[in-house]
């Protein structure tokens, strides 16, 4: 992948993060990337995610925290739009 594509994709993630949570920064963008990929994998290959969760219970707990944080930020952002 070239630099231009990476920059353009980063812009996509940044905008998605902003629309989803109402804010955007590098740290939150990284969480959104991991959340989106984890969510996609869990829907397309649930057995893989179940296996990964069993192998890495600490990572599973970290992922749960990220999911809850994003959910909370999204709910707060949506309630402000009303």
Coordinates of N, CA and C in Angstrom, one line a residue:
X1 N 0.8 -1.2 0.0 CA 0.0 0.0 0.0 C 0.9 1.2 0.0
X2 N 0.4 2.2 -0.7 CA 1.2 3.4 -0.8 C 0.8 4.5 0.3
X3 N 1.6 5.5 0.4 CA 1.4 6.5 1.4 C 0.1 7.2 1.2
X4 N -0.2 7.5 0.0 CA -1.4 8.3 -0.3 C -2.7 7.5 0.1
X5 N -2.7 6.2 -0.2 CA -3.8 5.4 0.2 C -4.0 5.4 1.7
X6 N -2.9 5.2 2.4 CA -2.9 5.1 3.9 C -3.4 6.4 4.4
X7 N -3.0 7.5 3.9 CA -3.5 8.8 4.4 C -5.0 9.0 4.1
X8 N -5.5 8.5 2.9 CA -6.9 8.6 2.6 C -7.7 7.7 3.5
X9 N -7.2 6.5 3.7 CA -7.9 5.6 4.6 C -8.0 6.1 6.0
X10 N -6.9 6.7 6.5 CA -6.9 7.3 7.8 C -7.9 8.4 7.9
X11 N -8.1 9.2 6.8 CA -9.2 10.2 6.8 C -10.5 9.6 6.9
X12 N -10.7 8.5 6.3 CA -12.0 7.7 6.4 C -12.3 7.3 7.8
X13 N -11.3 6.8 8.5 CA -11.5 6.3 9.9 C -11.7 7.5 10.7
X14 N -11.0 8.6 10.5 CA -11.2 9.8 11.3 C -12.6 10.4 11.2
X15 N -13.1 10.4 10.0 CA -14.5 10.9 9.8 C -15.5 10.0 10.4
X16 N -15.3 8.7 10.2 CA -16.2 7.7 10.8 C -16.2 7.8 12.3
X17 N -15.0 8.0 12.9 CA -14.9 8.1 14.4 C -15.7 9.4 14.8
X18 N -15.5 10.5 14.1 CA -16.2 11.7 14.4 C -17.7 11.6 14.3
X19 N -18.2 10.9 13.2 CA -19.6 10.8 13.1 C -20.2 9.8 14.1
X20 N -19.5 8.8 14.5 CA -19.9 7.8 15.5 C -19.9 8.3 16.9
X21 N -18.9 9.1 17.3 CA -18.7 9.5 18.7 C -18.8 11.0 18.9
X22 N -18.7 11.8 17.9 CA -18.8 13.2 18.0 C -17.4 13.8 18.2
X23 N -16.4 13.0 18.2 CA -15.0 13.5 18.4 C -14.0 12.6 17.7
X24 N -12.8 13.0 17.5 CA -11.8 12.2 16.8 C -10.5 12.6 17.3
X25 N -9.7 11.6 17.6 CA -8.2 11.8 17.9 C -7.5 10.5 17.6
X26 N -6.2 10.5 17.5 CA -5.5 9.3 17.1 C -5.8 8.1 17.9
X27 N -5.9 8.3 19.2 CA -6.1 7.2 20.1 C -7.5 6.6 19.9
X28 N -8.5 7.4 19.8 CA -9.9 7.0 19.6 C -10.0 6.3 18.2
X29 N -9.4 6.9 17.2 CA -9.4 6.3 15.8 C -8.9 4.9 15.9
X30 N -7.8 4.6 16.6 CA -7.2 3.3 16.7 C -8.2 2.3 17.4
X31 N -8.9 2.8 18.4 CA -10.0 2.0 19.0 C -11.1 1.6 18.1
X32 N -11.5 2.6 17.3 CA -12.6 2.4 16.3 C -12.1 1.4 15.3
X33 N -10.9 1.5 14.8 CA -10.4 0.5 13.8 C -10.4 -0.9 14.4
X34 N -10.0 -1.1 15.6 CA -10.0 -2.4 16.3 C -11.4 -2.9 16.5
X35 N -12.3 -2.0 16.9 CA -13.7 -2.4 17.2 C -14.3 -2.8 15.9
X36 N -14.1 -2.0 14.8 CA -14.8 -2.3 13.5 C -14.3 -3.7 13.0
X37 N -13.0 -3.9 13.1 CA -12.4 -5.2 12.6 C -12.9 -6.3 13.4
X38 N -12.8 -6.2 14.7 CA -13.3 -7.3 15.6 C -14.8 -7.6 15.4
X39 N -15.6 -6.6 15.2 CA -17.0 -6.8 15.0 C -17.2 -7.5 13.6
X40 N -16.5 -7.1 12.6 CA -16.6 -7.8 11.3 C -16.2 -9.2 11.4
X41 N -15.0 -9.5 12.1 CA -14.6 -10.8 12.2 C -15.5 -11.7 13.0
X42 N -16.1 -11.1 14.1 CA -17.0 -11.9 14.9 C -18.3 -12.3 14.2
X43 N -18.7 -11.4 13.2 CA -19.9 -11.8 12.4 C -19.6 -12.7 11.2
X44 N -18.3 -12.6 10.7 CA -18.0 -13.5 9.5 C -17.3 -14.8 9.9
X45 N -16.6 -14.8 11.0 CA -16.0 -16.0 11.5 C -16.1 -16.1 13.0
X46 N -17.3 -16.4 13.5 CA -17.5 -16.4 15.0 C -16.6 -17.4 15.7
X47 N -16.3 -18.5 15.0 CA -15.5 -19.6 15.7 C -14.1 -19.1 15.9
X48 N -13.6 -18.3 15.0 CA -12.2 -17.7 15.2 C -12.2 -16.8 16.4
X49 N -13.2 -15.9 16.5 CA -13.3 -15.0 17.6 C -13.4 -15.7 18.9
X50 N -14.2 -16.8 18.9 CA -14.4 -17.6 20.1 C -13.0 -18.2 20.5
X51 N -12.3 -18.7 19.5 CA -11.0 -19.3 19.8 C -10.0 -18.3 20.3
X52 N -10.0 -17.1 19.7 CA -9.1 -16.0 20.1 C -9.4 -15.6 21.6
X53 N -10.8 -15.4 21.8 CA -11.2 -15.0 23.2 C -10.7 -16.0 24.2
X54 N -10.7 -17.3 23.9 CA -10.2 -18.3 24.8 C -8.7 -18.3 25.0
X55 N -8.0 -18.0 23.9 CA -6.5 -17.9 24.0 C -6.1 -16.7 24.8
X56 N -6.8 -15.6 24.6 CA -6.3 -14.3 25.1 C -7.4 -13.7 25.9
X57 N -7.7 -14.2 27.1 CA -8.9 -13.6 27.9 C -8.6 -12.2 28.3
X58 N -7.4 -11.8 28.5 CA -7.1 -10.4 28.9 C -7.4 -9.5 27.7
X59 N -7.1 -9.9 26.5 CA -7.4 -9.1 25.3 C -8.9 -9.1 25.1
X60 N -9.6 -10.2 25.4 CA -11.0 -10.2 25.3 C -11.6 -9.1 26.2
X61 N -11.1 -9.0 27.4 CA -11.6 -8.1 28.4 C -11.3 -6.6 27.9
X62 N -10.1 -6.4 27.3 CA -9.8 -5.1 26.8 C -10.7 -4.8 25.7
X63 N -11.0 -5.7 24.8 CA -12.0 -5.5 23.7 C -13.3 -5.1 24.2
X64 N -13.8 -5.8 25.3 CA -15.1 -5.5 25.9 C -15.1 -4.0 26.4
X65 N -14.0 -3.6 27.0 CA -13.9 -2.2 27.5 C -14.0 -1.2 26.3
X66 N -13.3 -1.6 25.2 CA -13.3 -0.7 24.0 C -14.8 -0.6 23.5
X67 N -15.4 -1.8 23.4 CA -16.8 -1.8 22.9 C -17.7 -1.0 23.8
X68 N -17.6 -1.1 25.1 CA -18.5 -0.4 26.0 C -18.2 1.1 25.9
X69 N -16.9 1.5 25.8 CA -16.6 2.9 25.6 C -17.2 3.5 24.4
X70 N -17.0 2.8 23.3 CA -17.6 3.3 22.0 C -19.1 3.4 22.0
X71 N -19.7 2.4 22.6 CA -21.2 2.4 22.8 C -21.6 3.7 23.6
X72 N -20.9 3.9 24.7 CA -21.3 5.0 25.6 C -21.0 6.4 24.8
X73 N -19.9 6.5 24.1 CA -19.6 7.7 23.4 C -20.7 7.9 22.3
X74 N -21.1 6.9 21.6 CA -22.1 7.0 20.6 C -23.4 7.4 21.2
X75 N -23.8 6.8 22.3 CA -25.1 7.2 22.9 C -25.1 8.6 23.3
X76 N -24.0 9.1 23.9 CA -23.9 10.5 24.3 C -24.0 11.4 23.1
X77 N -23.3 11.0 22.1 CA -23.3 11.9 20.8 C -24.7 11.9 20.2
X78 N -25.4 10.8 20.2 CA -26.7 10.7 19.6 C -27.7 11.5 20.5
X79 N -27.5 11.5 21.8 CA -28.5 12.2 22.6 C -28.3 13.7 22.5
X80 N -27.1 14.2 22.1 CA -26.8 15.6 21.9 C -27.4 16.1 20.6
X81 N -27.6 15.2 19.7 CA -28.1 15.6 18.4 C -29.6 15.8 18.4
X82 N -30.3 15.3 19.4 CA -31.8 15.4 19.5 C -32.2 16.8 19.9

